[in-house]
PDB file of C-alpha atoms in Angstrom:
ATOM      1  CA  MET K   1      77.931 114.319  93.626  1.00 32.00           C
ATOM      2  CA  TRP K   2      78.803 118.019  93.733  1.00 35.00           C
ATOM      3  CA  ILE K   3      81.561 119.768  91.807  1.00 36.00           C
ATOM      4  CA  ASN K   4      82.434 123.416  92.299  1.00 40.00           C
ATOM      5  CA  PHE K   5      83.734 125.176  89.169  1.00 40.00           C
ATOM      6  CA  CYS K   6      86.012 128.142  89.857  1.00 44.00           C
ATOM      7  CA  ALA K   7      86.712 129.241  86.291  1.00 46.00           C
ATOM      8  CA  LEU K   8      85.992 128.943  82.633  1.00 47.00           C
ATOM      9  CA  ILE K   9      89.150 128.526  80.536  1.00 48.00           C
ATOM     10  CA  ARG K  10      88.926 129.556  76.854  1.00 50.00           C
ATOM     11  CA  ILE K  11      91.437 127.939  74.565  1.00 49.00           C
ATOM     12  CA  ARG K  12      92.103 128.143  70.824  1.00 50.00           C
ATOM     13  CA  VAL K  13      93.022 124.939  69.041  1.00 47.00           C
ATOM     14  CA  GLY K  14      93.404 124.591  65.298  1.00 51.00           C
ATOM     15  CA  GLY K  15      91.622 127.886  64.710  1.00 56.00           C
ATOM     16  CA  GLU K  16      88.655 126.873  66.850  1.00 58.00           C
ATOM     17  CA  ASN K  17      87.705 128.531  70.130  1.00 58.00           C
ATOM     18  CA  LEU K  18      86.854 126.073  72.967  1.00 52.00           C
ATOM     19  CA  THR K  19      85.614 126.672  76.489  1.00 53.00           C
ATOM     20  CA  LEU K  20      86.490 124.258  79.304  1.00 50.00           C
ATOM     21  CA  ASP K  21      85.044 124.179  82.836  1.00 48.00           C
ATOM     22  CA  CYS K  22      87.907 123.846  85.355  1.00 48.00           C
ATOM     23  CA  ALA K  23      86.950 122.364  88.679  1.00 43.00           C
ATOM     24  CA  SER K  24      88.094 123.987  91.861  1.00 42.00           C
ATOM     25  CA  LYS K  25      88.759 121.815  94.909  1.00 40.00           C
ATOM     26  CA  PRO K  26      85.808 119.413  94.611  1.00 38.00           C
ATOM     27  CA  VAL K  27      83.445 118.166  97.240  1.00 33.00           C
ATOM     28  CA  PHE K  28      82.361 114.563  96.611  1.00 33.00           C
ATOM     29  CA  GLN K  29      79.809 112.301  98.253  1.00 31.00           C
ATOM     30  CA  SER K  30      81.909 109.164  97.904  1.00 30.00           C
ATOM     31  CA  VAL K  31      85.415 107.857  97.252  1.00 33.00           C
ATOM     32  CA  GLU K  32      84.168 105.963  94.281  1.00 33.00           C
ATOM     33  CA  VAL K  33      83.380 109.225  92.429  1.00 32.00           C
ATOM     34  CA  VAL K  34      86.900 110.437  93.092  1.00 35.00           C
ATOM     35  CA  SER K  35      88.149 107.172  91.585  1.00 39.00           C
ATOM     36  CA  LYS K  36      85.926 107.553  88.588  1.00 40.00           C
ATOM     37  CA  TYR K  37      86.576 111.160  87.789  1.00 38.00           C
ATOM     38  CA  TYR K  38      90.049 111.800  89.103  1.00 45.00           C
ATOM     39  CA  GLN K  39      91.648 108.352  89.244  1.00 49.00           C
ATOM     40  CA  GLN K  40      92.204 108.959  92.930  1.00 53.00           C
ATOM     41  CA  ASN K  41      95.257 111.193  92.385  1.00 70.00           C
ATOM     42  CA  PRO K  42      94.897 114.077  94.852  1.00 70.00           C
ATOM     43  CA  TRP K  43      98.116 115.689  93.661  1.00 71.00           C
ATOM     44  CA  ALA K  44      96.578 116.487  90.240  1.00 73.00           C
ATOM     45  CA  ILE K  45      93.663 118.184  91.905  1.00 72.00           C
ATOM     46  CA  GLN K  46      95.944 120.116  94.201  1.00 74.00           C
ATOM     47  CA  CYS K  47      98.136 121.365  91.316  1.00 74.00           C
ATOM     48  CA  GLN K  48      95.131 122.426  89.343  1.00 73.00           C
ATOM     49  CA  THR K  49      93.485 124.224  92.291  1.00 76.00           C
ATOM     50  CA  SER K  50      96.684 126.013  93.212  1.00 77.00           C
ATOM     51  CA  TYR K  51      97.403 127.248  89.732  1.00 75.00           C
ATOM     52  CA  LEU K  52      93.857 128.463  89.027  1.00 75.00           C
ATOM     53  CA  ALA K  53      93.913 130.350  92.346  1.00 78.00           C
ATOM     54  CA  LYS K  54      96.993 132.275  91.091  1.00 77.00           C
ATOM     55  CA  MET K  55      95.206 133.008  87.824  1.00 74.00           C
ATOM     56  CA  ARG K  56      92.168 134.421  89.695  1.00 74.00           C
ATOM     57  CA  LEU K  57      94.436 136.900  91.591  1.00 74.00           C
ATOM     58  CA  LEU K  58      95.611 138.242  88.160  1.00 73.00           C
ATOM     59  CA  GLY K  59      92.013 139.121  87.205  1.00 68.00           C
ATOM     60  CA  GLN K  60      91.027 139.211  83.596  1.00 68.00           C
ATOM     61  CA  GLN K  61      94.470 138.963  82.070  1.00 72.00           C
ATOM     62  CA  LYS K  62      94.937 136.555  79.218  1.00 75.00           C
ATOM     63  CA  HIS K  63      97.230 133.563  79.789  1.00 72.00           C
ATOM     64  CA  ARG K  64      99.105 131.601  77.183  1.00 76.00           C
ATOM     65  CA  PHE K  65      99.576 127.817  77.570  1.00 75.00           C
ATOM     66  CA  LEU K  66     101.063 124.945  75.682  1.00 79.00           C
ATOM     67  CA  LEU K  67      98.343 122.367  75.101  1.00 80.00           C
ATOM     68  CA  LEU K  68      99.798 118.887  75.704  1.00 80.00           C
ATOM     69  CA  GLU K  69      98.532 115.545  74.465  1.00 84.00           C
ATOM     70  CA  ASN K  70      96.943 113.462  77.153  1.00 86.00           C
ATOM     71  CA  LEU K  71      98.968 110.213  76.722  1.00 89.00           C
ATOM     72  CA  THR K  72      96.661 108.369  79.139  1.00 87.00           C
ATOM     73  CA  TYR K  73      93.546 109.032  77.136  1.00 84.00           C
ATOM     74  CA  HIS K  74      93.318 105.522  75.634  1.00 87.00           C
ATOM     75  CA  TYR K  75      93.900 103.745  78.876  1.00 89.00           C
ATOM     76  CA  ARG K  76      91.112 102.473  81.105  1.00 88.00           C
ATOM     77  CA  CYS K  77      93.173 102.457  84.283  1.00 89.00           C
ATOM     78  CA  PRO K  78      96.560 104.109  83.456  1.00 91.00           C
ATOM     79  CA  CYS K  79      99.527 103.361  85.742  1.00 93.00           C
ATOM     80  CA  VAL K  80     101.981 106.322  85.398  1.00 94.00           C
ATOM     81  CA  LEU K  81     105.534 106.836  86.518  1.00 96.00           C
ATOM     82  CA  ASP K  82     107.161 110.268  86.023  1.00 95.00           C
ATOM     83  CA  LEU K  83     111.008 110.252  86.404  1.00 96.00           C
ATOM     84  CA  LYS K  84     113.077 113.435  86.418  1.00 96.00           C
ATOM     85  CA  MET K  85     116.293 112.720  84.532  1.00 94.00           C
ATOM     86  CA  GLY K  86     119.850 114.095  84.875  1.00 93.00           C
ATOM     87  CA  THR K  87     121.976 115.807  87.504  1.00 93.00           C
ATOM     88  CA  ARG K  88     121.362 119.319  86.245  1.00 93.00           C
ATOM     89  CA  HIS K  89     117.880 120.749  86.275  1.00 92.00           C
ATOM     90  CA  TYR K  90     118.329 124.313  85.107  1.00 91.00           C
ATOM     91  CA  GLY K  91     119.141 125.989  81.714  1.00 89.00           C
ATOM     92  CA  ASP K  92     121.958 128.273  80.843  1.00 90.00           C
ATOM     93  CA  ASP K  93     119.630 131.292  81.200  1.00 91.00           C
ATOM     94  CA  ALA K  94     118.549 130.423  84.758  1.00 92.00           C
ATOM     95  CA  SER K  95     119.010 132.944  87.486  1.00 94.00           C
ATOM     96  CA  GLU K  96     121.587 132.439  90.182  1.00 96.00           C
ATOM     97  CA  ASN K  97     118.787 131.908  92.739  1.00 96.00           C
ATOM     98  CA  LYS K  98     117.166 129.186  90.597  1.00 94.00           C
ATOM     99  CA  ARG K  99     120.548 127.485  90.039  1.00 95.00           C
ATOM    100  CA  LYS K 100     121.093 127.236  93.770  1.00 95.00           C
ATOM    101  CA  ARG K 101     117.566 125.935  94.425  1.00 95.00           C
ATOM    102  CA  GLN K 102     117.776 123.280  91.757  1.00 94.00           C
ATOM    103  CA  THR K 103     121.308 122.199  92.773  1.00 95.00           C
ATOM    104  CA  LYS K 104     120.169 121.815  96.377  1.00 95.00           C
ATOM    105  CA  LYS K 105     117.247 119.633  95.318  1.00 94.00           C
ATOM    106  CA  CYS K 106     119.594 117.468  93.271  1.00 95.00           C
ATOM    107  CA  LEU K 107     122.101 117.073  96.080  1.00 96.00           C
ATOM    108  CA  GLU K 108     119.381 116.155  98.550  1.00 95.00           C
ATOM    109  CA  SER K 109     117.816 113.510  96.358  1.00 96.00           C
ATOM    110  CA  THR K 110     118.691 110.442  94.244  1.00 97.00           C
ATOM    111  CA  SER K 111     119.391 112.794  91.301  1.00 96.00           C
ATOM    112  CA  SER K 112     122.944 113.408  92.505  1.00 94.00           C
ATOM    113  CA  LYS K 113     123.771 109.728  92.932  1.00 95.00           C
ATOM    114  CA  LEU K 114     121.771 108.118  90.145  1.00 96.00           C
ATOM    115  CA  GLY K 115     120.881 110.907  87.747  1.00 95.00           C
ATOM    116  CA  VAL K 116     117.203 110.203  88.255  1.00 96.00           C
ATOM    117  CA  ARG K 117     114.464 110.727  90.841  1.00 96.00           C
ATOM    118  CA  MET K 118     110.813 109.909  91.063  1.00 95.00           C
ATOM    119  CA  ASN K 119     108.690 113.005  90.275  1.00 93.00           C
ATOM    120  CA  GLY K 120     105.248 111.366  90.615  1.00 92.00           C
ATOM    121  CA  MET K 121     103.523 107.986  90.404  1.00 92.00           C
ATOM    122  CA  GLN K 122     100.180 106.283  90.429  1.00 91.00           C
ATOM    123  CA  VAL K 123      99.700 102.521  90.293  1.00 91.00           C
ATOM    124  CA  LEU K 124      96.498 100.520  90.458  1.00 90.00           C
ATOM    125  CA  SER K 125      95.977  97.575  92.831  1.00 89.00           C
ATOM    126  CA  GLN K 126      93.887  94.855  91.322  1.00 88.00           C
ATOM    127  CA  VAL K 127      93.112  93.593  94.779  1.00 88.00           C
ATOM    128  CA  THR K 128      91.480  96.759  96.138  1.00 86.00           C
ATOM    129  CA  ASP K 129      90.821  98.483  92.776  1.00 85.00           C
ATOM    130  CA  THR K 130      92.330 101.626  94.109  1.00 85.00           C
ATOM    131  CA  TYR K 131      95.359 103.776  93.212  1.00 87.00           C
ATOM    132  CA  THR K 132      98.443 104.375  95.252  1.00 87.00           C
ATOM    133  CA  CYS K 133      99.789 107.820  94.471  1.00 88.00           C
ATOM    134  CA  TYR K 134     103.095 109.518  95.247  1.00 89.00           C
ATOM    135  CA  ASP K 135     103.987 113.174  94.552  1.00 89.00           C
ATOM    136  CA  LYS K 136     107.282 114.834  93.818  1.00 91.00           C
ATOM    137  CA  TYR K 137     107.993 115.721  97.493  1.00 91.00           C
ATOM    138  CA  TYR K 138     107.879 112.047  98.372  1.00 92.00           C
ATOM    139  CA  GLY K 139     110.179 111.404  95.442  1.00 94.00           C
ATOM    140  CA  ARG K 140     112.762 113.944  96.740  1.00 95.00           C
ATOM    141  CA  SER K 141     112.804 112.204 100.129  1.00 94.00           C
ATOM    142  CA  LEU K 142     113.715 108.804  98.759  1.00 96.00           C
ATOM    143  CA  THR K 143     117.050 107.081  99.243  1.00 96.00           C
ATOM    144  CA  VAL K 144     118.613 104.954  96.470  1.00 97.00           C
ATOM    145  CA  GLN K 145     117.073 101.813  97.961  1.00 96.00           C
ATOM    146  CA  GLY K 146     113.763 103.655  98.421  1.00 96.00           C
ATOM    147  CA  LEU K 147     113.653 104.579  94.790  1.00 96.00           C
ATOM    148  CA  ILE K 148     114.299 100.947  93.775  1.00 96.00           C
ATOM    149  CA  LYS K 149     111.414  99.872  96.042  1.00 95.00           C
ATOM    150  CA  VAL K 150     109.089 102.468  94.495  1.00 94.00           C
ATOM    151  CA  ILE K 151     109.942 101.268  90.927  1.00 94.00           C
ATOM    152  CA  GLU K 152     109.328  97.712  91.993  1.00 94.00           C
ATOM    153  CA  ARG K 153     105.999  98.781  93.414  1.00 94.00           C
ATOM    154  CA  PHE K 154     105.115 100.459  90.118  1.00 95.00           C
ATOM    155  CA  PHE K 155     105.342  97.117  88.265  1.00 95.00           C
ATOM    156  CA  HIS K 156     103.400  95.165  90.906  1.00 94.00           C
ATOM    157  CA  ASN K 157      99.631  95.247  90.516  1.00 91.00           C
ATOM    158  CA  GLY K 158      98.893  93.691  94.006  1.00 90.00           C
ATOM    159  CA  VAL K 159      98.702  90.223  92.491  1.00 91.00           C
ATOM    160  CA  ASN K 160     101.881  89.739  90.482  1.00 91.00           C
ATOM    161  CA  PHE K 161     104.936  91.451  89.168  1.00 91.00           C
ATOM    162  CA  ARG K 162     104.343  92.651  85.594  1.00 91.00           C
ATOM    163  CA  THR K 163     107.512  91.084  84.105  1.00 90.00           C
ATOM    164  CA  ASP K 164     105.756  91.094  80.698  1.00 88.00           C
ATOM    165  CA  LEU K 165     106.242  94.853  80.506  1.00 91.00           C
ATOM    166  CA  ILE K 166     109.955  94.911  81.321  1.00 89.00           C
ATOM    167  CA  GLU K 167     111.319  93.726  77.956  1.00 88.00           C
ATOM    168  CA  CYS K 168     109.236  96.264  76.007  1.00 90.00           C
ATOM    169  CA  LEU K 169     110.242  99.055  78.311  1.00 92.00           C
ATOM    170  CA  ILE K 170     113.979  98.236  78.023  1.00 93.00           C
ATOM    171  CA  GLU K 171     113.682  98.193  74.254  1.00 93.00           C
ATOM    172  CA  LYS K 172     112.062 101.631  74.198  1.00 93.00           C
ATOM    173  CA  LEU K 173     114.628 102.966  76.701  1.00 93.00           C
ATOM    174  CA  ASN K 174     117.420 101.724  74.419  1.00 95.00           C
ATOM    175  CA  THR K 175     115.781 103.490  71.456  1.00 94.00           C
ATOM    176  CA  ILE K 176     115.651 106.758  73.387  1.00 91.00           C
ATOM    177  CA  ARG K 177     119.234 106.342  74.486  1.00 91.00           C
ATOM    178  CA  GLN K 178     120.386 105.820  70.905  1.00 94.00           C
ATOM    179  CA  ILE K 179     118.522 108.944  69.746  1.00 91.00           C
ATOM    180  CA  LEU K 180     120.160 111.026  72.459  1.00 89.00           C
ATOM    181  CA  LEU K 181     123.606 109.650  71.708  1.00 90.00           C
ATOM    182  CA  GLU K 182     123.165 110.695  68.061  1.00 91.00           C
ATOM    183  CA  SER K 183     121.825 114.179  68.975  1.00 88.00           C
ATOM    184  CA  ASN K 184     125.175 115.998  69.064  1.00 87.00           C
ATOM    185  CA  GLY K 185     125.026 119.520  70.480  1.00 86.00           C
ATOM    186  CA  TYR K 186     121.720 119.098  72.252  1.00 86.00           C
ATOM    187  CA  ARG K 187     121.244 119.265  76.089  1.00 85.00           C
ATOM    188  CA  PHE K 188     118.033 118.140  77.711  1.00 86.00           C
ATOM    189  CA  TYR K 189     118.154 119.827  81.154  1.00 87.00           C
ATOM    190  CA  SER K 190     115.388 118.859  83.565  1.00 84.00           C
ATOM    191  CA  SER K 191     113.912 116.347  81.161  1.00 90.00           C
ATOM    192  CA  SER K 192     111.291 113.809  82.323  1.00 92.00           C
ATOM    193  CA  LEU K 193     110.785 110.177  81.350  1.00 93.00           C
ATOM    194  CA  LEU K 194     107.118 109.089  81.403  1.00 94.00           C
ATOM    195  CA  VAL K 195     106.206 105.490  81.683  1.00 94.00           C
ATOM    196  CA  ILE K 196     102.564 104.378  81.238  1.00 94.00           C
ATOM    197  CA  TYR K 197     100.924 100.956  81.119  1.00 93.00           C
ATOM    198  CA  GLU K 198      97.384  99.627  81.313  1.00 92.00           C
ATOM    199  CA  GLY K 199      96.539  98.637  84.913  1.00 90.00           C
ATOM    200  CA  HIS K 200      93.093  97.159  84.272  1.00 86.00           C
ATOM    201  CA  ALA K 201      93.132  93.353  84.340  1.00 79.00           C
ATOM    202  CA  TYR K 202      90.708  92.903  81.488  1.00 73.00           C
ATOM    203  CA  ALA K 203      91.591  95.741  79.171  1.00 65.00           C
ATOM    204  CA  ASN K 204      91.773  94.573  75.537  1.00 49.00           C
ATOM    205  CA  GLN K 205      94.917  96.476  74.545  1.00 49.00           C
ATOM    206  CA  VAL K 206      98.024  97.782  76.207  1.00 46.00           C
ATOM    207  CA  HIS K 207      99.156 101.104  74.788  1.00 49.00           C
ATOM    208  CA  PHE K 208     102.748 102.384  74.840  1.00 49.00           C
ATOM    209  CA  ILE K 209     104.178 105.739  73.903  1.00 48.00           C
ATOM    210  CA  ASN K 210     103.603 106.377  70.233  1.00 47.00           C
ATOM    211  CA  GLU K 211     106.890 106.005  68.398  1.00 44.00           C
ATOM    212  CA  SER K 212     106.032 108.852  66.018  1.00 42.00           C
ATOM    213  CA  PHE K 213     105.901 111.069  69.034  1.00 40.00           C
ATOM    214  CA  LEU K 214     109.178 109.628  70.385  1.00 40.00           C
ATOM    215  CA  PHE K 215     111.069 110.334  67.248  1.00 38.00           C
ATOM    216  CA  LEU K 216     110.067 114.019  67.257  1.00 35.00           C
ATOM    217  CA  CYS K 217     112.799 114.380  69.915  1.00 32.00           C
ATOM    218  CA  LYS K 218     115.540 113.519  67.404  1.00 27.00           C
TER     219      LYS K 218
END
């Protein structure tokens, strides 16, 4: 296995300085290695490579980032669905050009009809032990029926439909809905809904979004 590293990223967390190696577009000897290290999601690699290329063009300038929690950390084989919510995807301070771009994306996708579109997905097949991945561009191209099929695909592991997850998901969606209904004066433009479940057939525990994190949104 060979991995090319294009940069060292130095971050500061809790007063401590950390240095991370960031891989550029990797060259692997086998697909199995891609599955092991990158969960077979080429979109994640493409996004990382593209952004680091932009950083290199800026030379030695310092960059500020928000460090987000990796919600998939405790999962052995995370299945992830990212849904962009709402019919308006820009804030009040957005430029006229950005407003037009975001409005066009909304009108040309399921966002205008349903108030939701698929922004990315990976789901594990227990038959082939491989991931099927979709990026945001595929999500924008979906019709209403196409989006329904993709969501159905997300809950199918290649063997059966994960009906055991539906009740828990609906319960958590209702909790989020109630929080938003009680949040008078708040607007969540271009928000995302992230759904994660354990795709491995023999994992000991299924993790869901931590409720303490959920209630931070209130």
